Coordinates of C-alpha atoms and ligand atoms in Angstrom, one line a residue:
M1 CA 0.0 0.0 0.0
E2 CA 1.1 3.5 -0.7
I3 CA 0.0 6.1 1.9
I4 CA -0.1 9.7 0.9
I5 CA -0.9 12.2 3.6
Q6 CA -1.9 15.7 2.6
P7 CA -2.7 18.8 4.7
D8 CA -6.3 18.8 3.5
G9 CA -8.9 17.1 1.3
Q10 CA -8.5 19.6 -1.4
Q11 CA -4.8 18.8 -2.0
A12 CA -5.5 15.1 -1.6
S13 CA -8.2 15.3 -4.2
Q14 CA -5.9 17.1 -6.7
I15 CA -3.4 14.2 -6.5
A16 CA -6.3 11.7 -6.9
A17 CA -7.5 13.6 -10.0
R18 CA -4.0 13.6 -11.5
I19 CA -3.8 9.8 -11.1
V20 CA -7.2 9.2 -12.7
A21 CA -6.4 11.7 -15.5
K22 CA -3.1 10.0 -16.2
I23 CA -4.8 6.7 -16.7
V24 CA -7.4 8.1 -19.0
R25 CA -4.7 9.9 -21.1
E26 CA -2.6 6.8 -21.4
K27 CA -5.6 4.5 -22.1
P28 CA -8.4 6.3 -23.8
H29 CA -10.7 3.2 -23.4
A30 CA -9.9 2.9 -19.7
V31 CA -12.5 1.3 -17.4
L32 CA -13.1 3.5 -14.3
G33 CA -14.7 2.4 -11.1
F34 CA -16.5 5.2 -9.3
A35 CA -17.7 5.6 -5.7
T36 CA -20.3 7.9 -4.2
G37 CA -20.5 9.8 -0.9
N38 CA -19.0 13.0 0.3
T39 CA -15.4 11.9 0.0
P40 CA -14.9 11.8 -3.8
L41 CA -16.8 15.1 -4.5
Q42 CA -13.7 17.2 -4.8
L43 CA -12.0 14.6 -7.0
Y44 CA -15.0 14.7 -9.4
K45 CA -14.9 18.5 -9.4
N46 CA -11.3 18.4 -10.4
L47 CA -12.0 15.9 -13.2
V48 CA -14.8 18.1 -14.6
R49 CA -12.4 21.1 -14.5
M50 CA -9.6 19.2 -16.2
H51 CA -12.1 18.0 -18.9
R52 CA -13.3 21.6 -19.5
E53 CA -9.9 23.3 -19.4
S54 CA -7.6 20.7 -21.0
D55 CA -7.8 17.9 -23.5
L56 CA -8.9 15.3 -20.9
D57 CA -11.3 13.2 -23.0
F58 CA -13.7 10.7 -21.6
S59 CA -15.4 9.7 -24.9
G60 CA -13.8 6.2 -24.9
V61 CA -14.1 5.5 -21.2
S62 CA -16.4 3.0 -19.6
S63 CA -17.5 3.3 -15.9
F64 CA -18.8 1.0 -13.2
N65 CA -20.2 2.2 -10.0
L66 CA -19.8 0.3 -6.7
D67 CA -23.3 0.2 -5.5
E68 CA -26.9 1.3 -5.4
Y69 CA -29.8 1.1 -3.0
V70 CA -32.4 -1.7 -3.5
G71 CA -35.9 -0.5 -4.1
I72 CA -34.9 3.1 -4.9
P73 CA -35.7 4.4 -8.5
P74 CA -32.8 6.0 -10.4
A75 CA -34.6 9.4 -10.3
H76 CA -34.8 9.4 -6.5
P77 CA -32.8 12.5 -5.3
S78 CA -30.7 10.3 -3.0
S79 CA -30.0 7.5 -5.4
F80 CA -26.5 6.9 -6.5
H81 CA -27.6 7.3 -10.1
S82 CA -28.8 10.9 -9.2
Y83 CA -25.5 11.6 -7.4
M84 CA -23.3 10.4 -10.3
W85 CA -25.2 12.4 -12.9
A86 CA -25.3 15.6 -10.8
H87 CA -21.6 15.5 -9.8
L88 CA -19.9 13.9 -12.7
F89 CA -21.6 12.3 -15.7
S90 CA -23.6 15.4 -16.8
H91 CA -20.3 17.4 -17.0
L92 CA -18.1 14.9 -19.0
N93 CA -18.3 13.6 -22.5
I94 CA -18.6 10.0 -21.3
A95 CA -20.9 7.9 -23.5
K96 CA -24.2 7.1 -21.8
E97 CA -24.2 3.5 -23.0
R98 CA -20.8 2.8 -21.3
I99 CA -22.0 4.0 -17.9
N100 CA -22.9 1.2 -15.5
I101 CA -24.6 1.7 -12.1
P102 CA -26.3 -1.2 -10.3
D103 CA -30.1 -1.3 -10.9
G104 CA -31.8 -1.1 -7.6
L105 CA -35.1 -2.0 -9.1
T106 CA -34.1 -5.2 -10.9
A107 CA -36.7 -8.0 -10.5
D108 CA -34.0 -10.8 -10.3
I109 CA -31.2 -9.6 -8.1
P110 CA -28.9 -12.7 -8.3
A111 CA -29.1 -12.8 -12.1
Y112 CA -28.6 -9.1 -12.3
C113 CA -25.5 -9.3 -10.1
R114 CA -24.0 -12.1 -12.3
H115 CA -24.7 -9.9 -15.3
Y116 CA -22.9 -6.9 -13.6
E117 CA -19.8 -9.0 -12.9
Q118 CA -19.8 -10.3 -16.5
A119 CA -20.2 -6.7 -17.8
I120 CA -17.0 -5.7 -15.9
R121 CA -15.1 -8.6 -17.3
S122 CA -16.4 -8.0 -20.9
A123 CA -15.3 -4.3 -20.6
G124 CA -11.7 -5.6 -19.8
G125 CA -11.7 -5.2 -16.0
I126 CA -11.5 -2.1 -13.9
D127 CA -8.3 0.0 -14.4
V128 CA -8.7 2.2 -11.4
Q129 CA -11.3 1.7 -8.6
V130 CA -12.1 4.9 -6.6
L131 CA -13.0 4.1 -3.0
G132 CA -14.2 5.8 0.1
I133 CA -14.3 4.1 3.5
G134 CA -17.1 3.8 6.0
T135 CA -16.6 4.6 9.6
N136 CA -17.0 0.9 10.2
G137 CA -14.3 0.0 7.6
H138 CA -16.6 -0.9 4.7
I139 CA -15.5 -0.4 1.1
G140 CA -18.3 -0.3 -1.4
F141 CA -21.2 -1.5 0.8
N142 CA -19.2 -4.6 1.9
E143 CA -20.1 -4.3 5.5
P144 CA -18.1 -5.9 8.4
S145 CA -18.2 -9.8 8.1
S146 CA -18.3 -9.6 4.3
S147 CA -16.5 -12.5 2.6
L148 CA -13.1 -11.2 1.5
S149 CA -13.6 -13.0 -1.8
S150 CA -17.3 -11.8 -2.3
R151 CA -18.7 -10.8 -5.7
T152 CA -21.5 -8.5 -6.7
R153 CA -24.5 -9.3 -4.5
I154 CA -27.2 -7.9 -2.2
K155 CA -26.1 -6.8 1.2
T156 CA -28.0 -5.7 4.3
L157 CA -26.8 -2.4 5.6
T158 CA -25.6 -2.1 9.2
E159 CA -27.3 0.4 11.6
E160 CA -24.1 2.5 11.5
S161 CA -24.2 2.8 7.7
R162 CA -27.9 3.6 7.8
L163 CA -27.2 6.3 10.3
D164 CA -24.4 7.7 8.1
M165 CA -26.9 7.9 5.2
A166 CA -29.8 9.3 7.2
A167 CA -29.6 12.9 5.9
G168 CA -30.6 11.9 2.3
F169 CA -33.7 10.0 3.4
G170 CA -35.2 12.3 6.1
G171 CA -33.8 10.3 8.9
Q172 CA -32.5 6.8 9.6
E173 CA -36.0 5.2 9.4
G174 CA -36.2 6.2 5.7
V175 CA -32.8 4.7 4.6
P176 CA -33.2 1.6 2.5
T177 CA -32.2 -1.6 4.4
H178 CA -30.6 -3.3 1.3
V179 CA -28.1 -2.5 -1.4
I180 CA -26.5 -4.1 -4.4
T181 CA -22.7 -3.8 -4.1
I182 CA -19.8 -5.1 -6.0
G183 CA -17.8 -7.5 -3.8
L184 CA -14.4 -7.4 -2.1
G185 CA -13.2 -10.0 -4.7
T186 CA -14.5 -7.8 -7.5
I187 CA -12.6 -4.8 -6.0
M188 CA -9.5 -6.9 -5.6
D189 CA -9.6 -7.7 -9.3
S190 CA -9.1 -4.0 -10.2
R191 CA -5.7 -3.1 -11.5
M192 CA -5.4 -0.2 -9.1
C193 CA -7.4 0.9 -6.1
L194 CA -7.5 4.6 -5.0
L195 CA -8.9 5.0 -1.6
L196 CA -9.6 8.5 -0.3
A197 CA -10.5 9.3 3.4
F198 CA -10.9 12.7 5.0
G199 CA -11.7 13.8 8.6
K200 CA -11.1 12.6 12.1
K201 CA -14.1 10.3 12.0
K202 CA -12.3 8.1 9.4
A203 CA -9.1 7.9 11.4
R204 CA -9.8 4.6 13.2
A205 CA -11.1 2.8 10.1
V206 CA -8.0 4.0 8.2
A207 CA -5.6 2.9 10.9
R208 CA -7.2 -0.6 11.1
T209 CA -7.2 -0.8 7.2
V210 CA -3.6 0.0 6.9
E211 CA -1.9 -1.2 10.1
G212 CA -4.3 -3.8 11.6
P213 CA -4.7 -7.4 10.7
I214 CA -6.5 -8.4 7.6
T215 CA -10.0 -9.2 8.8
A216 CA -13.6 -9.4 7.4
M217 CA -14.5 -7.1 10.4
I218 CA -12.6 -4.3 8.7
P219 CA -13.4 -5.0 5.0
G220 CA -11.0 -2.3 3.8
S221 CA -8.1 -4.3 5.3
V222 CA -8.3 -6.8 2.4
L223 CA -6.5 -4.1 0.3
Q224 CA -3.3 -5.1 2.1
M225 CA -3.4 -8.0 -0.3
H226 CA -3.8 -5.8 -3.4
P227 CA -0.7 -5.2 -5.5
R228 CA -1.4 -1.6 -6.3
T229 CA -3.4 0.4 -3.7
V230 CA -2.9 4.1 -3.0
L231 CA -4.5 5.7 0.0
I232 CA -4.7 9.5 -0.1
L233 CA -5.6 11.0 3.3
D234 CA -5.9 14.3 4.9
K235 CA -4.0 14.9 8.2
D236 CA -7.1 14.1 10.3
A237 CA -7.9 10.8 8.6
A238 CA -4.2 9.9 9.1
S239 CA -4.0 10.9 12.7
E240 CA -4.2 7.3 14.2
L241 CA -1.5 5.8 11.9
K242 CA 1.5 4.7 13.9
M243 CA 3.9 5.0 10.9
A244 CA 2.6 8.3 9.6
D245 CA 6.0 9.9 9.7
Y246 CA 7.5 7.1 7.6
Y247 CA 4.7 7.3 5.0
T248 CA 5.3 11.1 4.7
W249 CA 9.0 10.7 4.3
V250 CA 8.6 8.1 1.6
Y251 CA 6.2 10.3 -0.3
E252 CA 8.5 13.3 0.0
H253 CA 11.5 11.3 -1.3
K254 CA 9.9 9.6 -4.2
P255 CA 12.1 9.6 -7.3
D256 CA 10.8 11.9 -10.0
W257 CA 9.8 9.0 -12.3
Q258 CA 7.5 7.7 -9.6
K259 CA 5.6 11.0 -8.9
Y260 CA 2.0 11.5 -9.8
Ligands
PGA1 P1 -18.5 9.2 2.7 O1 -18.9 7.7 2.7 O2 -17.6 9.5 1.6 O3 -19.8 10.0 2.6 O4 -17.8 9.5 4.0 C1 -17.9 6.8 2.5 C2 -18.4 5.3 2.6 O5 -19.3 5.1 3.4 O6 -17.9 4.5 1.9

């Protein structure tokens, strides 16, 4: 794992945007894995700006989102479909037919999940998977106790996750109980994982992801087995890392050819 600690989320998101942009420039038909939530908002703003102001071209790109609520129509204001169109897709030249977000209204969830896995494989696999992390250590909606080799499937949300999502649904009672999420095995198949975490409330989950044992109780910890994972953190999210000084030194002394 590479750990990059920045003074704030703004600077962290600029590095994340440079990483995604480099992949798109080098591989015009790149397959991008997107996440929702507060954390990647600044990354998406940067990508939109780079698309507007430079030659960053998304016309050949495909995308797959991590998850969607079960039983929520795409047009619902708190659906992940609405989020992605509002913050990213409406502002890029990405082809509509190559955008994939799980369908929370599908009639046959197991068949749909198999189809989603197959669609990722047919597209050539995910080149870079953007990830946030839950306060409970989930990535995607792979809640604690998820199989470390899980594939796309239905998951039941924990109370903690439903509480974190309450604002979008007029309180915790209104938050859907189930989601479709790509699995930890699916995430592990990505060529690169880019995990962003900002704020004190993520510090414990980050420390356990990076420096704790690999355990299904902290699903993010499976990334210790991933050959190319970069975590970009602000100072607060990094505040419980025991080896923070070492990670900072490593980043500051990277050879030029390794810099983003
Ligand atoms: P957040 O959510 O970016 O809104 O903090 C992250 C997550 O729960 O995965």
